[in-house]
Each structure stands twice: as C-alpha cells, then as structure tokens.
XYZ file of C-alpha atoms in Angstrom:
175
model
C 0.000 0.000 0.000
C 1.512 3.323 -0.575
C 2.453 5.917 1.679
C 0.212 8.486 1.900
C 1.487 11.767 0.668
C 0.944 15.247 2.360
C -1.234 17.509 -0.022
C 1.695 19.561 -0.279
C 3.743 16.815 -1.516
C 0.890 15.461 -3.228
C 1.260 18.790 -6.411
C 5.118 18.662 -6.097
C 6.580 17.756 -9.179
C 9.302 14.755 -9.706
C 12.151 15.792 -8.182
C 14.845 13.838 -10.652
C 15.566 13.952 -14.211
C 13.715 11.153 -16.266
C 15.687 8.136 -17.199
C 18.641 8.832 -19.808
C 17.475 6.516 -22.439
C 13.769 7.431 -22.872
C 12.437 9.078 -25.774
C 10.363 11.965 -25.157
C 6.494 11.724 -24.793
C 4.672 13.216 -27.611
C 1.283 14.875 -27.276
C -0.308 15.984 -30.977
C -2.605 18.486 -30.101
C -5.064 18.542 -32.978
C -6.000 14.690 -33.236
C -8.538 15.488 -36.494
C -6.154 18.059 -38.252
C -7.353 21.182 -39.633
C -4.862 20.789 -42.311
C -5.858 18.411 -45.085
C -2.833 17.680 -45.822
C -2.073 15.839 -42.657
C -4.219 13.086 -44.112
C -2.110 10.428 -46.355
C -4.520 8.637 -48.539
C -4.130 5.194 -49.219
C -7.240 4.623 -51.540
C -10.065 6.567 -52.804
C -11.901 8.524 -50.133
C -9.797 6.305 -47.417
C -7.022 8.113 -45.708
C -4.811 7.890 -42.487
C -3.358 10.205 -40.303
C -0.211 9.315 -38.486
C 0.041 9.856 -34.759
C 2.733 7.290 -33.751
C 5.355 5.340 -35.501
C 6.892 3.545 -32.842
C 9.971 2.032 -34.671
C 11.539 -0.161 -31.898
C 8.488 -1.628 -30.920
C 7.102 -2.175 -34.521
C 3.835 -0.752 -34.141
C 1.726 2.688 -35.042
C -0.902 4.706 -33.916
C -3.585 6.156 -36.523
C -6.500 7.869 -37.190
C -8.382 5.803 -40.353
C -10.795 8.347 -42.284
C -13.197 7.069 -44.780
C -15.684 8.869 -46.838
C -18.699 7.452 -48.960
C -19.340 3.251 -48.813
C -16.676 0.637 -49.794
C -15.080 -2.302 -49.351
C -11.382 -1.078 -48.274
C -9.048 -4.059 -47.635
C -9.084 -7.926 -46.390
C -6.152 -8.314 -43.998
C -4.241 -10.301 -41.307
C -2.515 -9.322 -38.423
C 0.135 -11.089 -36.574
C -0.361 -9.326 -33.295
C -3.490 -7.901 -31.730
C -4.887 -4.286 -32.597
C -7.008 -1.623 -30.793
C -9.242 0.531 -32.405
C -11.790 3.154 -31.285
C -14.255 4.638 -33.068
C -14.749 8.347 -33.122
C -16.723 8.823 -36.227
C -19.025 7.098 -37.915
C -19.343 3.183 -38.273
C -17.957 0.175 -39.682
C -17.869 -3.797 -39.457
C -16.379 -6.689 -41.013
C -17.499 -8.794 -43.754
C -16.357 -11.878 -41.245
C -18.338 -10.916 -38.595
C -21.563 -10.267 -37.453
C -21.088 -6.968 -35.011
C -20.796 -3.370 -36.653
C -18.513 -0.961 -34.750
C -20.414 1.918 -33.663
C -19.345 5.732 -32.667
C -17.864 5.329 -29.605
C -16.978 1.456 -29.660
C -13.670 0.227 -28.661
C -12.458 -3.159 -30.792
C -9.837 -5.198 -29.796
C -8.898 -7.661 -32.992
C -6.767 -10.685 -32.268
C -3.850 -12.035 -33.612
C -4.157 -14.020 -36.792
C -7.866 -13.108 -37.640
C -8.492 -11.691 -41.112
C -11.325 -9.765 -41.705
C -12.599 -7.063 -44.502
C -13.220 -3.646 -43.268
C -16.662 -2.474 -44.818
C -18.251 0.735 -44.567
C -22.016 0.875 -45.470
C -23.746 3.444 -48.512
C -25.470 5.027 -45.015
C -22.316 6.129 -43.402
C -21.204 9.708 -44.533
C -17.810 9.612 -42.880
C -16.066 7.120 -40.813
C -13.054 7.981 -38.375
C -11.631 5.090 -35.989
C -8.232 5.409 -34.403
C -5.812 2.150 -34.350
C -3.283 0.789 -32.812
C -1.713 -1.346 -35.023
C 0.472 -4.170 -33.811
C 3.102 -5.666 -36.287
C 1.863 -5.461 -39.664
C -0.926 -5.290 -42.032
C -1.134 -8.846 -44.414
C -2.869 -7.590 -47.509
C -4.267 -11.252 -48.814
C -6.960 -12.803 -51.385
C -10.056 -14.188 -50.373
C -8.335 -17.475 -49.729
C -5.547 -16.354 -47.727
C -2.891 -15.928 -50.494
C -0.531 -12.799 -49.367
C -0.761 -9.755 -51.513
C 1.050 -7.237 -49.791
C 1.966 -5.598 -46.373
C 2.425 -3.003 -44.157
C 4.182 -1.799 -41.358
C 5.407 0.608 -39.126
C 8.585 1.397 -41.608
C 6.475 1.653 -45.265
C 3.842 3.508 -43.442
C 5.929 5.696 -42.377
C 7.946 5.898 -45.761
C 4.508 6.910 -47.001
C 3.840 9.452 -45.000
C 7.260 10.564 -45.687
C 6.615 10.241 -49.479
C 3.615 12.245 -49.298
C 4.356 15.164 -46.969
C 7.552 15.669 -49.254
C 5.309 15.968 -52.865
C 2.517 18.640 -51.009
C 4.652 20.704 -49.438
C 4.426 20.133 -45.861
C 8.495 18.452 -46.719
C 9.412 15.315 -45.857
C 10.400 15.823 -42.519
C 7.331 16.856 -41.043
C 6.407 12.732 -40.766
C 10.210 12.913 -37.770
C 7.713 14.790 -35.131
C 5.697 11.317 -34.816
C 8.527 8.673 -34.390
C 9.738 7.325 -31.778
C-alpha cells in the first residue's frame, strides 16, 4: 500500500531527471487536423493520419478516415490491434457486429477480416493501434502485400515531401 502523501507533496513535481534513455512523450494536439494535408490517402476517399510510428516496438498509432461506402481491404494481423471509433461506423465482412461511434475493438492475432463501410455512413473515423503489420491477402488467404510501421511511415514521408508540408514533417511522430 503506498504511503500516503501530504497535499503539499501530493502537487510537487518529480524531483529527478527522467531516465537517460527514454524518448520523449509526444502529445499531438489537434487529433482530427485542420490541415488536409495531414491526411495520407491510401485509396479513394480512405485516408490515415499518423500519430505514432513507434519504430523499436514495430507498431503505429492512426487515425483511419473514410468517406462514402466501400469495401477497403481484407487483412491479417500477426499481433493484436485496438481501435476506437470516433466517427461514424464500420464492421467486417467476417463478422456479425458493426462498430459503432464510440466502440472500442480489440482484434486478435491471426484473424483476417474485410473492413466495410455501409452506402449510409457519410464519414467514418476510428483510431488504431496497429500491432506488427498489415497482411494484404486474397479471399483465400494468399498474401498480396503488407504493411508496417517502416512503409507507413515511408509513405507518409513520401507524401508530406510531394505537397509541401516536406518530408520531414512525418520525424515529429517517431519514436
């Protein structure tokens, strides 16, 4: 049980310097940017917006934004994922739940599963935590691509460089 602090004590900050090796925290202020251009896209009327590309863990934090009905991709994922759903709604053709505004998701490890939005959804927005990698495959299974932290981050890189918010812009989110 702890030791109970004096109220003083209690809005007293840390005394000591952090530990040597630790990367700074990062706090991005405007989640949902006011700046288009924050937004990479990645198909039409689907886009992402990084918020963390943690490169010595292997995972990444993002906001998924998609506008007007589609299927977008049939994946697996070799770790688990997090999402939470801020705008919108979506479900997977696998499944029989739909994620709802306000609906937290945790997907497990090896599942694959096509994200779907419906014709009645006029924007979607669900932030994930991403775990791994994205495995882009067929309908039975057969790989067709990935992602991950590094060629998400590559294009990010890619596209902040060609509209003029420079290349470098993507550094402020790795860590």
């Amino acid at each position: 049980m702890p030791v109970e602090a004096t109220k003083e004590e209690r809005w007293t900050p840390y005394r000591h310097p952090q530990p040597q090796h630790s990367p700074p925290e990062l706090v991005v202020p405007n989640v949902i940017p006011e700046d288009d251009r924050v937004w990479v896209p990645v198909d039409d009327n689907v886009w992402f917006r990084p918020l963390l590309f943690c490169v010595t863990r292997g995972y990444w934090m993002n906001l998924l934004k998609v506008r007007k009905a589609g299927v977008l991709s049939r994946h697996r994922h070799p770790l688990p994922v997090h999402g939470y759903v801020l705008k919108g709604k979506w479900r997977y053709l696998e499944h029989d739940w739909v994620a709802t505004e306000g609906a937290y998701v945790y997907e497990a490890p090896g599942e694959t599963h096509t994200l779907v939005v419906d014709p009645d959804v006029e924007e979607m927005i669900t932030m994930f935590q991403v775990n791994g990698a994205m495995i882009y495959v067929d309908p039975d299974g057969k790989c067709l691509g990935y992602d991950d932290v590094f060629t998400r981050l590559e294009k990010c890189r890619a596209h902040y460089a060609a509209n003029g918010l420079g290349a470098d812009y993507v550094e402020q989110f790795i860590r």
